[in-house]
C-alpha cells in the first residue's frame, strides 16, 4: 500500500494566485496541489490535500492524518502565529511535519515572525514560494529513508 | 444592479441585547441588522448580513464579499484582538472596510485595545453603539462618491 | 426537572488517552465523560457533554448552556491561552463556570500559563487529571447549595 | 437658546491641506470647519471652533466648553499620544466627547496607536478623513436624542 | 498508623472571616481547619494545621511535613507571588502538594496572577472558597489510591 | 526681607473643587492657595502662587522662582507623568522642591505611577489632599532651619 | 482613653544613624521614635513603636494595630518593594496608614521606585528624613478631624 | 535675497550658561546665537533665532520657517524625548533639519536616549557643545550645494 | 562559464560530526561539503565552500561571492542571532541567499529563535540536517530558472 | 584576638545533602560547615556559622557580623533572587562579602539568574559545590592581605 | 611632530559607493579617506585610516591609536549596535572619539537605533553622509583648542 | 604527561594594568599569566595562555583546547555579553570550564549582567581580581580529583 503525505493549507490560501500576488505569486491552490502531488509521486507517495479557513478544520485534518499518514506538509497561514491548538494537534499525532510558508515570514510584520507550529515541526521552509512545498516533500522522503 | 454592503458580525453578537446590556445595550442583532439595512437603503445599497461565532466563518464571509460587494462593515468582536486570519482576509479581498465596535474598546481591558483588523481597515468607529454601524454605512457611501 | 451541568471539552481532547499519555494519562474522552456523568448524578445533576476542536464550536456550546444549564465545567484546552471569544461567551451567559485542566499548566511552557478563561471562571482546577473534573462537579454542587 | 458643539483641533492641523497631502488630504482647516459647521447646523447645533498648537491651549479650550457646551468633537493630533493633561481635562469637564483622526492611526507608526484621549472619549472615529468629523457631529446629535 | 495531611496557611489568613469578607468570605480560620479536618478524616487522614505570617515559618512547616507527611495542602497567600524559598521547600520535600486559593487569583490584580508555588505543586485549586480546601484533600486521597 | 515660597499648580487644577470631587475633594484652588499662604506665614514665608495649564508656563514659573525664591511647592498634575522639561527646569534652578499630589497617584492608573519630577524633587507627598500642601510648606521650613 | 498611633519600622532601620549616613542621616532609631512620640503627643496621640527585620514581624505588628489603633505610620524599608504580604495586611486591617521613607526612593535604584505598600496607603511621604515621620503624624491627626 | 537658517532652541535653554554648567558649559544663549549667526554669515545665510519653553511655541516657530526658510537647526531640549507634535511639525514643513544637542544624550539617563525628532531630522549632532551648532550650519550649507 | 554557488558555514561548524551529535548529527563538514557539491553539480553549478569561526571572516566571504557568485547558501551558526554585520553584508552583495540551519532553531533556546540573517535571506530552511543544504541548492537552481 | 568569618546560609540549606542531590550534592550542612571551618583555620580565621530559613533571620545574622566580623561568606539561597532587605543589610554593615551558590544559578530557571545580593557583594562564586565556599574563604583571606 | 587623527571604518564600508547607494551614496571608501585627510590637513592633523570587517580588527585599531593618536573618528558600522568590545576599547584608550554614521540610524530599523559606542564617544554625528566625517575632524580640532 | 589548563583571555585584556585601573587593577596581563601558571604548577598542571581581541580567535582557542586540555579558565571579557559563538564552542568541546571576571559584573552597567558563557560554564567567579583566576585553577584541580 502506498504511503500518503497530507498536504494541509490554512486560511486564505484558497485565494492563492488571486490576492497579494506581489507577495504570494500567481500560482493557484489547485495548481500548487497538482505540483505537490507530482513531486510526491516522484518519491512514491500518495497525496491527500486539505484546505480550510477554520482553525478547528486544520486540527481535524491533522487528526485525520493519524490514520495511514506518513507525514504532513502544512502551511498554517495566519494560524501559525496565533494557534496553540494546531501546535498541540501536530504534537499529538506525532507524525513528521514540515512547515512551509510561501513568503519569508521573518522579513515581514513583527507578528508574523513567531510560529507556534515551528516549535513542534521537524523542519521549516520559508520564502521559496511553491518550490518550498516541493522541497518539503523531498525532505519527508529523505526522512523516510533514514532515521 | 444595486451595490451591496456586507455586514459581518463576529462571536457573541448573536447574544446582542441579552448579555452585558450595561455595555452593549438592549438592541438585538435582528433589530441592529434592520437599522443598518434601512441606512444602507437610504444610500442606495443592498445589505447582506452574516453573523458567526467561528473565526473561519468570518474569513469565509469576507471572501464571499469579493463577488459583487461594494464594501464591508465588520464588527469582529473578540476576534479583533486575536485573529491574523481575519486581518489577512480583509487585506486579501481589498474592499473598503469599516471596523465597528459597539463599546469603546480603548476604555476597557488592556487586551481589547489592540485590533489586528484595524491595521487593514479603511476606518474604525468605536464606542457609539448601534449608531456606529449607521455611520459606517454613511462613510462607505461617501467613499463611493469620491476617491 | 433535573438540573443540567454542561461539560465542554476543547481541541485535541478527542485524542485523550491516545496522545502524550505521560502528560494527559490513558483515560479516554468517553471514559472521562462517563466518570463525570456518574459524579454529576451523585449530586443530582444531569450532564450534557460536548467536545469540539473549533473555537466557534465551543462558543456555540457555551451559548447552548444558557437554556436550562445550571453550570459549566469546561476544559478549553489550547484555546484557554488564545481565545477572547470563549472568555466573552462565558461572561455573556453568566453561569457559574469551573475551568479544568488535566495537567498543571503553570508548570509547562510559558504560553500555557495564562488563560483568558480564568479571568471569568468562578474557579480553576488544574493538574489533577480526570479527578479535577469530578472535583469541579462537586464544586458546582456546593455552589448550588449556598451563595 | 441653541446648543453648541465645540470643535477642537490640535497641533499642525493649521497646516491641513498643505502638508503630507497623501496622508491628510487637500481640504484646508477653514474648509473643514465650514463643513462641520454645516453638518452641525443640520442637527440644530451651533459650532465653536478652536485650533491650537499648544497642549495647554487645548486644555483651555476644553475647559471653555464647560460653559454651555453640548459636546466636543476633538482631533488632538500628536497630543493624543502624549498628553495626560488633555485626557484629564476631558474627563474633568464630563461632556460627551468624540475623538476624530483624519488618518487611520492604527495603521501607522507604533507610537500613534495609543491615544490617552480614547480612554475618556465616548467614541472614536479614525481613518475617514473630513467625513469622520461629520459622523462625529451626527453621533453627538444622536446622543442628544437618546440616553 | 494514620497518614497525615499537612494544612499550611500563609500570611493574613489568621484574619480570615474578619477582613475583606466580600473577597474571602466569613468563615474563620478555626472553622476552616475544622472543616478540612473532617474531610481528611472522611478519607482516613489525620490533619496537622499550621498558620504563619512568616515566609520562613512556612518553609519550616513544609520541612516538618517530611517526617510522616502524606501530602500537603497549602495556601501560601501573598507569598505565592513572591517566594522562591517556599517554592524550593516544596520541591525539596517532594511530597504531593495541592495549592489552594480562596479567591480566583487570576481575576484580581496582575501581581496575583503568577504563583511560584504553582510551578512545583501537583495541582492548583482557586476561587472556590473553603470548598477548595476540601477538594484538595479529596484530590490527595485519590492520589493516594492510584498512581 | 521675607523669604518666598513659590506654589506652582499644573493643568486642570484651576477646576479644583468642581471636577471629580470624589478624587480631588471640594476645596477650590483659591481656598487652597489661601490655606497654603496661611501655613507659609506661620513659618515666616511669603507665598507666590501660579497656576497654568501650559507645560511651558510651568517651566517659566519655575525659572521665575530663581529670583528670590526660597523653595518650591509644586503639583505638576498630569505633566508629572510626561514632562522632562519641567523636570529639567527644577533641576536647573536648584531650589529645594517638594512635589505634592492631592490623590495617591500610586493607587490609580498605571500611567500615573511614574513622575519625572520625583527624580529631582527633595521630597514627595501624595494622597493627603490639601493637607499635603501644608505639610510641604512645613517641610521646606524645616529644611530652612537645618541642612 | 487616648488614641494610639502605631509606628512600624522595617528591616535595617535598627541600624539608623550608623549606616549609609549620607543617605539616611545620623539620627538613631531611638531618637527618631522619641521625636515621633513628641509630635504624636502634640496631637493627643499615644505611640506604640515596633521595629522588625522580619516581613512576618511587620505583618504581625500591623495586625496588632487593629486592637485600638487609630492609624499607622509605617516605613517598610526594603520590604516596600517586595512584600505583598505587608500590603495585604494593611489592606486587611483597614486603618488609615501613612507610608514614610527617609530618602527619596524615586531618585535611587530602579527597584526602589515601586512600593506595594503605596497602593493601599492613604498617603506617602518620601525624601524628607525624620521630618517625614512628623508630617505623617500630623496628617493622621488631620484625618482624625475631618473626613 | 539672502537665504535664512532658523535656529530654534527649546525649553530651559534660556538658562544656558547658568545651570548645570558641568554638563552644558558656560556659554550663554545670547553668545551661542551670536556664534551661530557668525557661522551662518560665513556660509552666506541670514539667521532667525527663536527660543521657547513651550512645546507649542516650538511648533509655531517651525511652521514660521516655512516662509523663506532654507533649513532648520533645532535643539528641542527636553521635548526631543516627549514631543510627537514637534516631530510632526518638522515632517510637515519638509525643510532640511539638523538636530543638535549640547551634551551626549546617549551617555545620560535612559529617557534621554530616544528622540522623536531624530526620526525626521536629516542629521543629528550631539555631545559637541556649542561647536555642534556651528557644524550643523556647515552641514546645511553643504546640503545647499549638493543633492 | 559555470555558475558558482558559495557555501558559507559559520562558527563551530568545523566541529561538525564531532560535537553534540544528538543535535547536529554525525556527518562531518568535509562530508557535508562533498554532498552539497554533488547536488550543485546536478544542477550545473560549481561550488566554493568557506568555513570561518570569525564574524569578519564570514563578511569577507560574502563580499567575495560578489565576483561571479550566482547565489549563496549560508549557515551563519551562532552569528545568525547576533550579527548585524553579516546581515548587512548579504544585503550589500544582493545575491539570492538561502539560510540553512541543521537543527530546528525555533524549538531550542529562546535566543536562537531570532536570526538577523533571515530578514535579508530569500528563504530559510531549518531542522532538516544536511538535507537542508541540498534543498537550498535546489531552491537556488529553481530561482535560476524563473523570476 | 582571632579574626572571624561569618558563614551565613539561607533557606532550605538545612536540607543540604538530602534534597535534590543531583543539583546540590550529598554533603550535609554540618559537613559543609566543618569543611569551611577547616579552610578558615588554615588562613587564621575563626568561623561563626548561621543558617536560617527566615529572610529576617539572615538580616539579623548579617547585622551580628558587624561586631568583630572580618568578612562574610553568604549563600542566600532563594532569597538571593527576591530580597532587597538582605542586599541592604550587606550594604549597611559594609564588610567584604563573598556570595556563594552551590549550583550554577545562571544555567537554571530564569528567575534564578538575578541576585540582589550580587550588586553589593565583593565577589560571587557559583556552580562549584562545597569547593566554592572554600574558595570564598581563601578570597577573603587574600583581601585581608592586600587592599 | 604632527598630531594624528585615526579614522576607523567598520564592516561593509569597504563596499562604500557600490552597495545600497540610495542609503550610503556613491562616494567610495578611498574617496572618503582622501576627503577626510584633506580636512585633517586643514586643521594641521595627519591621518591614519583603517577599515576592517572584523570586530577584533577594530579593537586592535583602536588600541593602536593609543600610541601618538590625538583623537579618533570612527564609523563602527553594524558593530555599533552589537559590540561591547569596541565600546570598551574606546573607553580603555581614553582618546576623544567622534562616532559618525553616513545615514541617520535613528530613522531606520529599530535595531540600528542603539549604539554601544555612543555611550563612550565624546560626540555623535549621523545622517550627513561623507560631510559628517569632515565635521567630526573639525570637532576634534576644536577640542584640541579649548575644552 | 602533564595535564594542561587553557587560560583564555578576551578583548581588551591585553591592556590590563594600563586602562581603567580603578576597575581592573594594575596587574599586567603578563604578570597575571605568570601568577596563574604558578598556581597551575602547584596543582600539577601545565598552562597554555591565549589572549585575543577577536571573537573568532577565542572560538579557535577553545577548539584548540580539545587536544589534550584538562580544563579551561576563560575571561571572555566583553564577548561574555554578546557571543553565542563562544558559548557554543565551550559547549561543543565539553571540557570543564570556569568563567572568570576581574570586576563584579553584576554591580556595573545592566548590559554586563548577562553572560552567554555562564550558561555553559561549570562555575563562575567574579569580582575578585587576579585572585579569581587562581581560585579557578584550584577549582579545576578539585574537579580533577572528584566527580
PDB file of C-alpha atoms in Angstrom, chain D:
ATOM      1  CA  UNK D   1     -31.019  79.062  23.012  1.00  0.00           C
ATOM      2  CA  UNK D   2     -29.074  76.932  20.554  1.00  0.00           C
ATOM      3  CA  UNK D   3     -26.872  74.122  21.813  1.00  0.00           C
ATOM      4  CA  UNK D   4     -23.190  74.395  20.888  1.00  0.00           C
ATOM      5  CA  UNK D   5     -20.703  71.788  19.762  1.00  0.00           C
ATOM      6  CA  UNK D   6     -17.045  72.592  20.393  1.00  0.00           C
ATOM      7  CA  UNK D   7     -14.715  71.593  17.573  1.00  0.00           C
ATOM      8  CA  UNK D   8     -11.157  71.440  18.852  1.00  0.00           C
ATOM      9  CA  UNK D   9      -8.221  70.739  16.562  1.00  0.00           C
ATOM     10  CA  UNK D  10      -4.689  70.122  17.810  1.00  0.00           C
ATOM     11  CA  UNK D  11      -1.123  70.727  16.649  1.00  0.00           C
ATOM     12  CA  UNK D  12      -0.179  71.006  12.978  1.00  0.00           C
ATOM     13  CA  UNK D  13      -3.819  70.888  11.893  1.00  0.00           C
ATOM     14  CA  UNK D  14      -3.462  74.558  10.908  1.00  0.00           C
ATOM     15  CA  UNK D  15      -1.286  73.181   8.087  1.00  0.00           C
ATOM     16  CA  UNK D  16      -4.134  70.938   6.903  1.00  0.00           C
ATOM     17  CA  UNK D  17      -4.348  70.649   3.166  1.00  0.00           C
ATOM     18  CA  UNK D  18      -0.778  71.800   2.723  1.00  0.00           C
ATOM     19  CA  UNK D  19       1.345  69.114   4.359  1.00  0.00           C
ATOM     20  CA  UNK D  20       1.538  65.365   3.767  1.00  0.00           C
ATOM     21  CA  UNK D  21      -1.489  65.526   1.494  1.00  0.00           C
ATOM     22  CA  UNK D  22      -1.101  61.832   0.681  1.00  0.00           C
ATOM     23  CA  UNK D  23      -1.969  61.162   4.325  1.00  0.00           C
ATOM     24  CA  UNK D  24      -4.215  64.058   5.329  1.00  0.00           C
ATOM     25  CA  UNK D  25      -5.826  65.129   2.025  1.00  0.00           C
ATOM     26  CA  UNK D  26      -6.193  68.592   0.480  1.00  0.00           C
ATOM     27  CA  UNK D  27      -9.071  70.031   2.473  1.00  0.00           C
ATOM     28  CA  UNK D  28      -7.886  73.084   4.450  1.00  0.00           C
ATOM     29  CA  UNK D  29      -8.746  73.692   8.059  1.00  0.00           C
ATOM     30  CA  UNK D  30     -11.080  76.529   7.115  1.00  0.00           C
ATOM     31  CA  UNK D  31     -12.902  74.292   4.666  1.00  0.00           C
ATOM     32  CA  UNK D  32     -13.116  71.566   7.253  1.00  0.00           C
ATOM     33  CA  UNK D  33     -14.565  73.907   9.861  1.00  0.00           C
ATOM     34  CA  UNK D  34     -17.148  75.116   7.368  1.00  0.00           C
ATOM     35  CA  UNK D  35     -18.158  71.541   6.547  1.00  0.00           C
ATOM     36  CA  UNK D  36     -18.510  70.661  10.217  1.00  0.00           C
ATOM     37  CA  UNK D  37     -20.482  73.831  10.858  1.00  0.00           C
ATOM     38  CA  UNK D  38     -22.913  72.908   8.118  1.00  0.00           C
ATOM     39  CA  UNK D  39     -23.393  69.402   9.466  1.00  0.00           C
ATOM     40  CA  UNK D  40     -23.864  70.817  12.975  1.00  0.00           C
ATOM     41  CA  UNK D  41     -26.484  73.249  11.729  1.00  0.00           C
ATOM     42  CA  UNK D  42     -28.291  70.338  10.077  1.00  0.00           C
ATOM     43  CA  UNK D  43     -28.719  68.844  13.524  1.00  0.00           C
ATOM     44  CA  UNK D  44     -29.594  72.174  15.164  1.00  0.00           C
ATOM     45  CA  UNK D  45     -26.237  72.877  16.754  1.00  0.00           C
ATOM     46  CA  UNK D  46     -24.079  75.977  16.761  1.00  0.00           C
ATOM     47  CA  UNK D  47     -20.333  75.409  16.376  1.00  0.00           C
ATOM     48  CA  UNK D  48     -17.375  76.947  18.181  1.00  0.00           C
ATOM     49  CA  UNK D  49     -14.069  76.031  16.537  1.00  0.00           C
ATOM     50  CA  UNK D  50     -10.615  76.265  18.092  1.00  0.00           C
ATOM     51  CA  UNK D  51      -7.218  75.199  16.821  1.00  0.00           C
ATOM     52  CA  UNK D  52      -4.051  75.338  18.866  1.00  0.00           C
ATOM     53  CA  UNK D  53      -0.549  74.003  18.626  1.00  0.00           C
ATOM     54  CA  UNK D  54      -0.260  74.261  22.429  1.00  0.00           C
ATOM     55  CA  UNK D  55      -1.162  71.368  24.717  1.00  0.00           C
ATOM     56  CA  UNK D  56      -2.220  73.916  27.323  1.00  0.00           C
ATOM     57  CA  UNK D  57      -4.241  75.726  24.671  1.00  0.00           C
ATOM     58  CA  UNK D  58      -6.252  72.587  24.082  1.00  0.00           C
ATOM     59  CA  UNK D  59      -6.757  72.144  27.827  1.00  0.00           C
ATOM     60  CA  UNK D  60      -8.022  75.733  27.996  1.00  0.00           C
ATOM     61  CA  UNK D  61     -10.365  75.156  25.065  1.00  0.00           C
ATOM     62  CA  UNK D  62     -11.822  72.047  26.676  1.00  0.00           C
ATOM     63  CA  UNK D  63     -12.385  73.939  29.908  1.00  0.00           C
ATOM     64  CA  UNK D  64     -14.126  76.683  27.948  1.00  0.00           C
ATOM     65  CA  UNK D  65     -16.595  74.130  26.596  1.00  0.00           C
ATOM     66  CA  UNK D  66     -17.944  73.660  30.089  1.00  0.00           C
ATOM     67  CA  UNK D  67     -19.927  76.850  29.798  1.00  0.00           C
ATOM     68  CA  UNK D  68     -22.810  75.985  27.512  1.00  0.00           C
ATOM     69  CA  UNK D  69     -21.179  73.247  25.504  1.00  0.00           C
ATOM     70  CA  UNK D  70     -23.335  70.316  24.445  1.00  0.00           C
ATOM     71  CA  UNK D  71     -20.449  68.123  23.400  1.00  0.00           C
ATOM     72  CA  UNK D  72     -16.955  68.118  21.990  1.00  0.00           C
ATOM     73  CA  UNK D  73     -15.504  66.896  18.712  1.00  0.00           C
ATOM     74  CA  UNK D  74     -11.759  66.809  19.135  1.00  0.00           C
ATOM     75  CA  UNK D  75      -8.814  65.828  16.981  1.00  0.00           C
ATOM     76  CA  UNK D  76      -5.954  66.101  19.457  1.00  0.00           C
ATOM     77  CA  UNK D  77      -3.425  65.328  16.724  1.00  0.00           C
ATOM     78  CA  UNK D  78       0.004  64.436  18.058  1.00  0.00           C
ATOM     79  CA  UNK D  79      -1.041  65.210  21.628  1.00  0.00           C
ATOM     80  CA  UNK D  80      -3.351  62.170  21.537  1.00  0.00           C
ATOM     81  CA  UNK D  81      -0.341  60.009  22.077  1.00  0.00           C
ATOM     82  CA  UNK D  82       1.481  62.007  24.736  1.00  0.00           C
ATOM     83  CA  UNK D  83      -0.956  64.145  26.726  1.00  0.00           C
ATOM     84  CA  UNK D  84      -2.359  63.101  30.054  1.00  0.00           C
ATOM     85  CA  UNK D  85      -3.340  66.742  30.632  1.00  0.00           C
ATOM     86  CA  UNK D  86      -5.815  66.744  27.744  1.00  0.00           C
ATOM     87  CA  UNK D  87      -7.139  63.373  28.835  1.00  0.00           C
ATOM     88  CA  UNK D  88      -7.758  64.721  32.323  1.00  0.00           C
ATOM     89  CA  UNK D  89      -9.361  67.900  31.010  1.00  0.00           C
ATOM     90  CA  UNK D  90     -11.898  65.889  29.015  1.00  0.00           C
ATOM     91  CA  UNK D  91     -12.600  63.680  31.998  1.00  0.00           C
ATOM     92  CA  UNK D  92     -12.909  66.791  34.123  1.00  0.00           C
ATOM     93  CA  UNK D  93     -15.489  68.670  32.043  1.00  0.00           C
ATOM     94  CA  UNK D  94     -17.519  65.498  31.620  1.00  0.00           C
ATOM     95  CA  UNK D  95     -19.113  66.439  28.301  1.00  0.00           C
ATOM     96  CA  UNK D  96     -19.727  63.738  25.683  1.00  0.00           C
ATOM     97  CA  UNK D  97     -16.624  63.819  23.505  1.00  0.00           C
ATOM     98  CA  UNK D  98     -15.942  62.215  20.150  1.00  0.00           C
ATOM     99  CA  UNK D  99     -12.274  61.798  19.198  1.00  0.00           C
ATOM    100  CA  UNK D 100     -11.571  62.050  15.488  1.00  0.00           C
ATOM    101  CA  UNK D 101      -8.469  61.332  13.434  1.00  0.00           C
ATOM    102  CA  UNK D 102      -8.211  62.016   9.724  1.00  0.00           C
ATOM    103  CA  UNK D 103      -5.903  59.084   9.082  1.00  0.00           C
ATOM    104  CA  UNK D 104      -6.130  55.543  10.448  1.00  0.00           C
ATOM    105  CA  UNK D 105      -3.718  55.886  13.360  1.00  0.00           C
ATOM    106  CA  UNK D 106      -3.690  52.130  13.927  1.00  0.00           C
ATOM    107  CA  UNK D 107      -2.079  51.555  10.536  1.00  0.00           C
ATOM    108  CA  UNK D 108       0.819  53.960  11.026  1.00  0.00           C
ATOM    109  CA  UNK D 109       3.860  54.190  13.314  1.00  0.00           C
ATOM    110  CA  UNK D 110       3.599  52.232  16.588  1.00  0.00           C
ATOM    111  CA  UNK D 111       3.695  55.394  18.708  1.00  0.00           C
ATOM    112  CA  UNK D 112       0.449  56.568  17.072  1.00  0.00           C
ATOM    113  CA  UNK D 113      -1.532  53.502  18.064  1.00  0.00           C
ATOM    114  CA  UNK D 114      -2.211  54.551  21.635  1.00  0.00           C
ATOM    115  CA  UNK D 115      -4.274  57.612  22.476  1.00  0.00           C
ATOM    116  CA  UNK D 116      -4.689  58.777  26.065  1.00  0.00           C
ATOM    117  CA  UNK D 117      -7.788  60.628  24.916  1.00  0.00           C
ATOM    118  CA  UNK D 118      -9.518  57.470  23.721  1.00  0.00           C
ATOM    119  CA  UNK D 119      -9.705  56.240  27.305  1.00  0.00           C
ATOM    120  CA  UNK D 120     -12.123  59.017  28.223  1.00  0.00           C
ATOM    121  CA  UNK D 121     -13.877  59.694  24.920  1.00  0.00           C
ATOM    122  CA  UNK D 122     -17.421  58.452  24.353  1.00  0.00           C
ATOM    123  CA  UNK D 123     -16.407  57.244  20.916  1.00  0.00           C
ATOM    124  CA  UNK D 124     -13.531  57.298  18.447  1.00  0.00           C
ATOM    125  CA  UNK D 125     -13.672  57.691  14.655  1.00  0.00           C
ATOM    126  CA  UNK D 126     -10.481  57.278  12.638  1.00  0.00           C
ATOM    127  CA  UNK D 127      -9.290  56.975   9.079  1.00  0.00           C
ATOM    128  CA  UNK D 128     -12.253  58.552   7.327  1.00  0.00           C
ATOM    129  CA  UNK D 129     -10.795  61.963   6.541  1.00  0.00           C
ATOM    130  CA  UNK D 130     -13.039  65.034   6.918  1.00  0.00           C
ATOM    131  CA  UNK D 131     -16.062  62.758   6.737  1.00  0.00           C
ATOM    132  CA  UNK D 132     -15.095  61.468  10.175  1.00  0.00           C
ATOM    133  CA  UNK D 133     -15.813  64.888  11.665  1.00  0.00           C
ATOM    134  CA  UNK D 134     -19.273  64.953  10.132  1.00  0.00           C
ATOM    135  CA  UNK D 135     -20.016  61.497  11.503  1.00  0.00           C
ATOM    136  CA  UNK D 136     -18.865  62.696  14.916  1.00  0.00           C
ATOM    137  CA  UNK D 137     -21.374  65.544  14.825  1.00  0.00           C
ATOM    138  CA  UNK D 138     -24.113  63.133  13.829  1.00  0.00           C
ATOM    139  CA  UNK D 139     -23.081  60.821  16.673  1.00  0.00           C
ATOM    140  CA  UNK D 140     -23.329  63.688  19.160  1.00  0.00           C
ATOM    141  CA  UNK D 141     -26.728  64.604  17.768  1.00  0.00           C
ATOM    142  CA  UNK D 142     -27.897  61.044  18.324  1.00  0.00           C
ATOM    143  CA  UNK D 143     -26.611  61.082  21.858  1.00  0.00           C
ATOM    144  CA  UNK D 144     -28.616  64.243  22.300  1.00  0.00           C
ATOM    145  CA  UNK D 145     -31.783  62.394  21.437  1.00  0.00           C
ATOM    146  CA  UNK D 146     -31.386  59.261  23.484  1.00  0.00           C
ATOM    147  CA  UNK D 147     -29.601  58.159  26.621  1.00  0.00           C
TER     148      UNK D 147
END
